[in-house]
Amino acid sequence: MDSSGEGLVKIASLRRDGSIWRQSGQDVFSRSSREEDDEEALRWAALEKLPTYNRVRRAILTSPSGGLKEVDVENLDVNEKKALLERLIRVAEEDNERFLLKLRERIDRVGIDIPTIEVRYEKLSIVAEAHVGNRGLPTILNSYTNALESIANLLHILPSRKTKMPVLHDVSGIIKPRRMTLLLGPPGSGKTTLLLALAGKLDSELKVVGRVTYNGHDMNEFVPERTAAYISQHDNHIGEMTVRETLAFSARCQGVGTGYDMLTELSRREKVANIKPDPDVDMYMKASAMGGQEANVVTDYIIKILGLEICADTMVGNDMIRGISGGQRKRVTTGEMLVGPAKALFMDEISTGLDSSTTYQIVNSIRQSIHILHGTAVISLLQPAPETYDLFDDIILISDGQIVYHGARENVLEFFESMGFKCPDRKGVADFLQEVTSRKDQEQYWVRSDEPYRYVPVKKFADAFKSFHVGQAMLNELAVPFDKSKSHPAALTTSTYGVSTMELLKAQIDREILLMKRNSFFYIFKAVQLTIIAFIMMTVFLRTRMHHNTTSDGNVFLGAIFFGIVQLLFNGFAELAMTIAKLPVFFKQRDLLFFPAWTYTLPGWILKIPITLGEVGIWVFTSYYVVGYDPDVGRLFKQYLAYVLVNQMAGALFRFMGGLARNMVIANTFGSFALLIFMVLGGFLLTRVNIKSWWIWGYWISPLMYAQNALSVNEFLGHKWDKLFLLKRGGEEIYVGPLGRNSSELVEYFEVFIEIPYILIQSVIYCVIVYAMIGFEWTAAKFFWYLFFAYFTLLYFTFYGMMSVGLTPNYDVASIVSSAFYGIWNLFSGFLITKPFFDPETQLPKEIEKLLLQILALRI
């Protein structure tokens, strides 16, 4: 078949009665010549009598036994879809083109014109600004310097010191519909930047001059992210989802575009013309045009075309989960966009990790779709095989940011021969084009023996192409603006998202539930760990030793409350790793306008609430009466509610940290720092009156302060504590509260680094600052011992963190195990419950007794 689909009937599509697919003055077409048996004719006649809304949702299905039945296309099961595709496409390499021709024939018979997109880029120049040399290295000093310099540049205090680096130099060209365009060029030549510019996905920090238009419309007149599909060379997928689930989610978010409107008009015209289509083609078109389905038939079609049937129900996998191969993952990346309705495809290095045979099959399938269904495609390949190269109609050769050639494949060798370079007979043309502009390889292709060879720079090639007849024809065509009236109303997408926000929210909820099921071990492990720690805590704070008589007894209950808060706070730490693992996929799909960000974050919060209720229920309902809190059941549920809010706060905090840092090391550092600030300024280690005025803001923003106060008030307003905390002052009852001036001389401060000398430097800096600010006695011996214990404490936690990561399968389990042991160490540290140093019956010397009373005064 000819590449441009010649011989197919093409009639312009005009709108009538508000439809973009109707054409006035349409003649009645001839009846189908296909012979029909009586049963099929009767069923089809009954189907034709239905209203249009119902008719486009009903189809005639041929069962494996040969019988016919009328079915709802939105409720096809897996076996019915599989049988349908088997009848349409038994072997993808042989039957795909025949199937697409059937689709095209049905559309042409009623005179519907398929939308096409012509992409033009004119005088396009792109410049990036970046620091070079030592300033470009990602060091801590450079990070702070660059941040401060950016602020100064924003305020126009300092000029920018970034170096301007041109990426594309004044390039122009036309990407025509119904033609396959191959983009060639060495690494670093600007291929990815050109594809991003054509797809409307350039970074906002780049300086862009020139314009890119679709059918004569500028980028701000439609939504390019949904009109065109950009397929990245990076394979970012959620490892816990299977291939089928990944593609089905993508199809569900992208929707069907204008497919439903076209099908409605197609059905109306066929009814008027009394045309009966092929039942299998009719069912496929109807099933593929129904949006909002969890599993669309298009997903199964793309899986078959890309050769992914063998791994369709295998998890994609990641660094920690075994899944599909690298080549299969690359095909999933391609299929993720092919399942959508985009008419223009911009594919960046889709052959990485694929053998030449698979690459040929995929490119050939895309070629058939582009030629028959009038699509637009630009595909970047690094070293295509000769048979794959021959599948393309046009070639774009780019080098050093300049277009060396852009035109028909048949004329590319003629252009270089005019420049004195010839491709050897046994050399692949694609390899020749990659090397002919290279200073190292160019000389071997010089064929003018009467002239000495001199290196021809890329600039000279680009200038010569503009005077070549192919370049001249393109420039002349660019000089005439595209007639916007010829643009099909359905060609360009103006809606931001493919389906309604409610459908997107449902899709996100279904995916989140699926991921929670796949990660069930993680949640079960957290629940078991919480149960074990709750049991340990119950045995420590056993009610047989818990009294309600003195302020010291109140201090013990405060320790139990604080330990519960800290444990539930650490319990949310595992959200950090899970959030960061999914961020690359989230950013990719958000930028492709699969969904708005709130539809992603909302299910992740709401669906975790039942898990939170269960985890907190394990903690509270197993420990409340064992510890000996106030027996009022109302206070039990108030404590439960407060702990639920603490757990929700912890999960939200670490999800926020993960989204803000976007890196595991940075997130762990800031997460630990946030925990440290919240704990120190939470009102338990230091009361509000003991916090310096310049730190009081931290007290008011610490969620631990509100949790500690709420739980303390809930417990100590119980009747068991009336005799201790209600004092008479002038006849007025005043609640004193159990905290008093509770303080601590030690603040735990550690970060996980593997360089032991750096830990020593960090310990010295910390000890010098803290030792001076707290006001300890300045003697060499005392400072040395303070530094000694601080250094080895930090060193211990560093090695413990390394051991936790090394002995556990992933970051999630490591976070859970670490938080469990941190909680246990905190419980038995001697701070929450002090160990008696002497027998209460023993009489101490007055000096020792006075010293102990001074120490205890700091704890009360």
PDB file of N, CA, C and O in Angstrom, residues 636-673:
ATOM      1  N   LEU A 636     -10.975   7.334  77.163  1.00  0.00           N
ATOM      2  CA  LEU A 636     -10.350   6.333  76.298  1.00  0.00           C
ATOM      3  C   LEU A 636     -10.506   6.725  74.840  1.00  0.00           C
ATOM      4  O   LEU A 636      -9.528   6.734  74.072  1.00  0.00           O
ATOM      5  N   PHE A 637     -11.709   7.065  74.427  1.00  0.00           N
ATOM      6  CA  PHE A 637     -11.937   7.400  73.024  1.00  0.00           C
ATOM      7  C   PHE A 637     -11.361   8.768  72.673  1.00  0.00           C
ATOM      8  O   PHE A 637     -10.986   9.007  71.522  1.00  0.00           O
ATOM      9  N   LYS A 638     -11.273   9.668  73.636  1.00  0.00           N
ATOM     10  CA  LYS A 638     -10.611  10.942  73.370  1.00  0.00           C
ATOM     11  C   LYS A 638      -9.125  10.720  73.118  1.00  0.00           C
ATOM     12  O   LYS A 638      -8.535  11.343  72.232  1.00  0.00           O
ATOM     13  N   GLN A 639      -8.515   9.852  73.896  1.00  0.00           N
ATOM     14  CA  GLN A 639      -7.099   9.537  73.658  1.00  0.00           C
ATOM     15  C   GLN A 639      -6.925   8.866  72.304  1.00  0.00           C
ATOM     16  O   GLN A 639      -5.970   9.153  71.566  1.00  0.00           O
ATOM     17  N   TYR A 640      -7.858   7.979  71.964  1.00  0.00           N
ATOM     18  CA  TYR A 640      -7.805   7.308  70.667  1.00  0.00           C
ATOM     19  C   TYR A 640      -7.879   8.327  69.535  1.00  0.00           C
ATOM     20  O   TYR A 640      -7.095   8.266  68.574  1.00  0.00           O
ATOM     21  N   LEU A 641      -8.773   9.293  69.633  1.00  0.00           N
ATOM     22  CA  LEU A 641      -8.911  10.319  68.604  1.00  0.00           C
ATOM     23  C   LEU A 641      -7.638  11.152  68.500  1.00  0.00           C
ATOM     24  O   LEU A 641      -7.171  11.461  67.401  1.00  0.00           O
ATOM     25  N   ALA A 642      -7.062  11.521  69.645  1.00  0.00           N
ATOM     26  CA  ALA A 642      -5.846  12.336  69.622  1.00  0.00           C
ATOM     27  C   ALA A 642      -4.694  11.586  68.967  1.00  0.00           C
ATOM     28  O   ALA A 642      -3.942  12.144  68.157  1.00  0.00           O
ATOM     29  N   TYR A 643      -4.548  10.299  69.288  1.00  0.00           N
ATOM     30  CA  TYR A 643      -3.481   9.509  68.677  1.00  0.00           C
ATOM     31  C   TYR A 643      -3.721   9.304  67.175  1.00  0.00           C
ATOM     32  O   TYR A 643      -2.768   9.227  66.385  1.00  0.00           O
ATOM     33  N   VAL A 644      -4.985   9.179  66.762  1.00  0.00           N
ATOM     34  CA  VAL A 644      -5.296   9.085  65.332  1.00  0.00           C
ATOM     35  C   VAL A 644      -4.806  10.340  64.611  1.00  0.00           C
ATOM     36  O   VAL A 644      -4.203  10.273  63.529  1.00  0.00           O
ATOM     37  N   LEU A 645      -5.078  11.506  65.205  1.00  0.00           N
ATOM     38  CA  LEU A 645      -4.636  12.753  64.587  1.00  0.00           C
ATOM     39  C   LEU A 645      -3.118  12.847  64.555  1.00  0.00           C
ATOM     40  O   LEU A 645      -2.537  13.364  63.589  1.00  0.00           O
ATOM     41  N   VAL A 646      -2.446  12.333  65.607  1.00  0.00           N
ATOM     42  CA  VAL A 646      -0.977  12.324  65.611  1.00  0.00           C
ATOM     43  C   VAL A 646      -0.452  11.454  64.475  1.00  0.00           C
ATOM     44  O   VAL A 646       0.469  11.839  63.754  1.00  0.00           O
ATOM     45  N   ASN A 647      -1.041  10.282  64.292  1.00  0.00           N
ATOM     46  CA  ASN A 647      -0.591   9.385  63.233  1.00  0.00           C
ATOM     47  C   ASN A 647      -0.840   9.978  61.846  1.00  0.00           C
ATOM     48  O   ASN A 647      -0.007   9.871  60.949  1.00  0.00           O
ATOM     49  N   GLN A 648      -2.001  10.615  61.666  1.00  0.00           N
ATOM     50  CA  GLN A 648      -2.288  11.276  60.393  1.00  0.00           C
ATOM     51  C   GLN A 648      -1.312  12.419  60.147  1.00  0.00           C
ATOM     52  O   GLN A 648      -0.844  12.616  59.024  1.00  0.00           O
ATOM     53  N   MET A 649      -1.008  13.166  61.204  1.00  0.00           N
ATOM     54  CA  MET A 649      -0.044  14.257  61.072  1.00  0.00           C
ATOM     55  C   MET A 649       1.317  13.734  60.666  1.00  0.00           C
ATOM     56  O   MET A 649       2.000  14.301  59.803  1.00  0.00           O
ATOM     57  N   ALA A 650       1.742  12.608  61.270  1.00  0.00           N
ATOM     58  CA  ALA A 650       3.052  12.047  60.955  1.00  0.00           C
ATOM     59  C   ALA A 650       3.118  11.609  59.494  1.00  0.00           C
ATOM     60  O   ALA A 650       4.093  11.891  58.790  1.00  0.00           O
ATOM     61  N   GLY A 651       2.066  10.907  59.017  1.00  0.00           N
ATOM     62  CA  GLY A 651       2.053  10.489  57.618  1.00  0.00           C
ATOM     63  C   GLY A 651       2.087  11.669  56.672  1.00  0.00           C
ATOM     64  O   GLY A 651       2.821  11.667  55.674  1.00  0.00           O
ATOM     65  N   ALA A 652       1.286  12.708  56.978  1.00  0.00           N
ATOM     66  CA  ALA A 652       1.261  13.894  56.116  1.00  0.00           C
ATOM     67  C   ALA A 652       2.604  14.612  56.139  1.00  0.00           C
ATOM     68  O   ALA A 652       3.088  15.097  55.106  1.00  0.00           O
ATOM     69  N   LEU A 653       3.228  14.681  57.325  1.00  0.00           N
ATOM     70  CA  LEU A 653       4.523  15.355  57.455  1.00  0.00           C
ATOM     71  C   LEU A 653       5.578  14.689  56.582  1.00  0.00           C
ATOM     72  O   LEU A 653       6.293  15.362  55.825  1.00  0.00           O
ATOM     73  N   PHE A 654       5.661  13.368  56.641  1.00  0.00           N
ATOM     74  CA  PHE A 654       6.717  12.679  55.896  1.00  0.00           C
ATOM     75  C   PHE A 654       6.397  12.595  54.408  1.00  0.00           C
ATOM     76  O   PHE A 654       7.308  12.559  53.581  1.00  0.00           O
ATOM     77  N   ARG A 655       5.108  12.563  54.049  1.00  0.00           N
ATOM     78  CA  ARG A 655       4.774  12.662  52.622  1.00  0.00           C
ATOM     79  C   ARG A 655       5.168  14.033  52.092  1.00  0.00           C
ATOM     80  O   ARG A 655       5.661  14.162  50.960  1.00  0.00           O
ATOM     81  N   PHE A 656       4.951  15.069  52.896  1.00  0.00           N
ATOM     82  CA  PHE A 656       5.357  16.415  52.499  1.00  0.00           C
ATOM     83  C   PHE A 656       6.874  16.511  52.372  1.00  0.00           C
ATOM     84  O   PHE A 656       7.390  17.105  51.415  1.00  0.00           O
ATOM     85  N   MET A 657       7.590  15.922  53.327  1.00  0.00           N
ATOM     86  CA  MET A 657       9.053  15.931  53.263  1.00  0.00           C
ATOM     87  C   MET A 657       9.558  15.211  52.016  1.00  0.00           C
ATOM     88  O   MET A 657      10.488  15.670  51.345  1.00  0.00           O
ATOM     89  N   GLY A 658       8.939  14.072  51.696  1.00  0.00           N
ATOM     90  CA  GLY A 658       9.348  13.343  50.512  1.00  0.00           C
ATOM     91  C   GLY A 658       9.099  14.123  49.242  1.00  0.00           C
ATOM     92  O   GLY A 658       9.935  14.156  48.333  1.00  0.00           O
ATOM     93  N   GLY A 659       7.920  14.769  49.152  1.00  0.00           N
ATOM     94  CA  GLY A 659       7.611  15.567  47.969  1.00  0.00           C
ATOM     95  C   GLY A 659       8.483  16.793  47.848  1.00  0.00           C
ATOM     96  O   GLY A 659       8.805  17.232  46.733  1.00  0.00           O
ATOM     97  N   LEU A 660       8.890  17.349  48.984  1.00  0.00           N
ATOM     98  CA  LEU A 660       9.726  18.556  48.967  1.00  0.00           C
ATOM     99  C   LEU A 660      11.174  18.223  48.636  1.00  0.00           C
ATOM    100  O   LEU A 660      11.815  18.918  47.839  1.00  0.00           O
ATOM    101  N   ALA A 661      11.697  17.147  49.210  1.00  0.00           N
ATOM    102  CA  ALA A 661      13.112  16.813  49.023  1.00  0.00           C
ATOM    103  C   ALA A 661      13.347  16.072  47.703  1.00  0.00           C
ATOM    104  O   ALA A 661      14.337  16.312  47.016  1.00  0.00           O
ATOM    105  N   ARG A 662      12.451  15.119  47.359  1.00  0.00           N
ATOM    106  CA  ARG A 662      12.539  14.345  46.115  1.00  0.00           C
ATOM    107  C   ARG A 662      13.789  13.487  46.034  1.00  0.00           C
ATOM    108  O   ARG A 662      14.156  13.009  44.971  1.00  0.00           O
ATOM    109  N   ASN A 663      14.445  13.299  47.152  1.00  0.00           N
ATOM    110  CA  ASN A 663      15.662  12.503  47.200  1.00  0.00           C
ATOM    111  C   ASN A 663      15.728  11.835  48.571  1.00  0.00           C
ATOM    112  O   ASN A 663      15.466  12.477  49.582  1.00  0.00           O
ATOM    113  N   MET A 664      16.115  10.553  48.604  1.00  0.00           N
ATOM    114  CA  MET A 664      16.054   9.804  49.849  1.00  0.00           C
ATOM    115  C   MET A 664      17.013  10.343  50.895  1.00  0.00           C
ATOM    116  O   MET A 664      16.663  10.451  52.075  1.00  0.00           O
ATOM    117  N   VAL A 665      18.222  10.686  50.493  1.00  0.00           N
ATOM    118  CA  VAL A 665      19.209  11.178  51.456  1.00  0.00           C
ATOM    119  C   VAL A 665      18.774  12.519  52.034  1.00  0.00           C
ATOM    120  O   VAL A 665      18.792  12.735  53.251  1.00  0.00           O
ATOM    121  N   ILE A 666      18.359  13.433  51.155  1.00  0.00           N
ATOM    122  CA  ILE A 666      17.927  14.756  51.619  1.00  0.00           C
ATOM    123  C   ILE A 666      16.669  14.637  52.470  1.00  0.00           C
ATOM    124  O   ILE A 666      16.536  15.297  53.510  1.00  0.00           O
ATOM    125  N   ALA A 667      15.742  13.781  52.062  1.00  0.00           N
ATOM    126  CA  ALA A 667      14.501  13.619  52.817  1.00  0.00           C
ATOM    127  C   ALA A 667      14.768  13.047  54.195  1.00  0.00           C
ATOM    128  O   ALA A 667      14.153  13.472  55.190  1.00  0.00           O
ATOM    129  N   ASN A 668      15.666  12.063  54.290  1.00  0.00           N
ATOM    130  CA  ASN A 668      16.003  11.511  55.604  1.00  0.00           C
ATOM    131  C   ASN A 668      16.642  12.562  56.504  1.00  0.00           C
ATOM    132  O   ASN A 668      16.371  12.632  57.708  1.00  0.00           O
ATOM    133  N   THR A 669      17.498  13.396  55.909  1.00  0.00           N
ATOM    134  CA  THR A 669      18.146  14.443  56.697  1.00  0.00           C
ATOM    135  C   THR A 669      17.131  15.443  57.220  1.00  0.00           C
ATOM    136  O   THR A 669      17.097  15.749  58.419  1.00  0.00           O
ATOM    137  N   PHE A 670      16.269  15.947  56.334  1.00  0.00           N
ATOM    138  CA  PHE A 670      15.278  16.926  56.761  1.00  0.00           C
ATOM    139  C   PHE A 670      14.209  16.293  57.642  1.00  0.00           C
ATOM    140  O   PHE A 670      13.669  16.943  58.548  1.00  0.00           O
ATOM    141  N   GLY A 671      13.875  15.012  57.370  1.00  0.00           N
ATOM    142  CA  GLY A 671      12.900  14.337  58.215  1.00  0.00           C
ATOM    143  C   GLY A 671      13.401  14.175  59.637  1.00  0.00           C
ATOM    144  O   GLY A 671      12.661  14.419  60.604  1.00  0.00           O
ATOM    145  N   SER A 672      14.660  13.771  59.784  1.00  0.00           N
ATOM    146  CA  SER A 672      15.240  13.650  61.125  1.00  0.00           C
ATOM    147  C   SER A 672      15.325  15.004  61.812  1.00  0.00           C
ATOM    148  O   SER A 672      15.073  15.125  63.017  1.00  0.00           O
ATOM    149  N   PHE A 673      15.675  16.027  61.035  1.00  0.00           N
ATOM    150  CA  PHE A 673      15.771  17.376  61.611  1.00  0.00           C
ATOM    151  C   PHE A 673      14.400  17.866  62.077  1.00  0.00           C
ATOM    152  O   PHE A 673      14.263  18.476  63.143  1.00  0.00           O
TER     153      PHE A 673
END
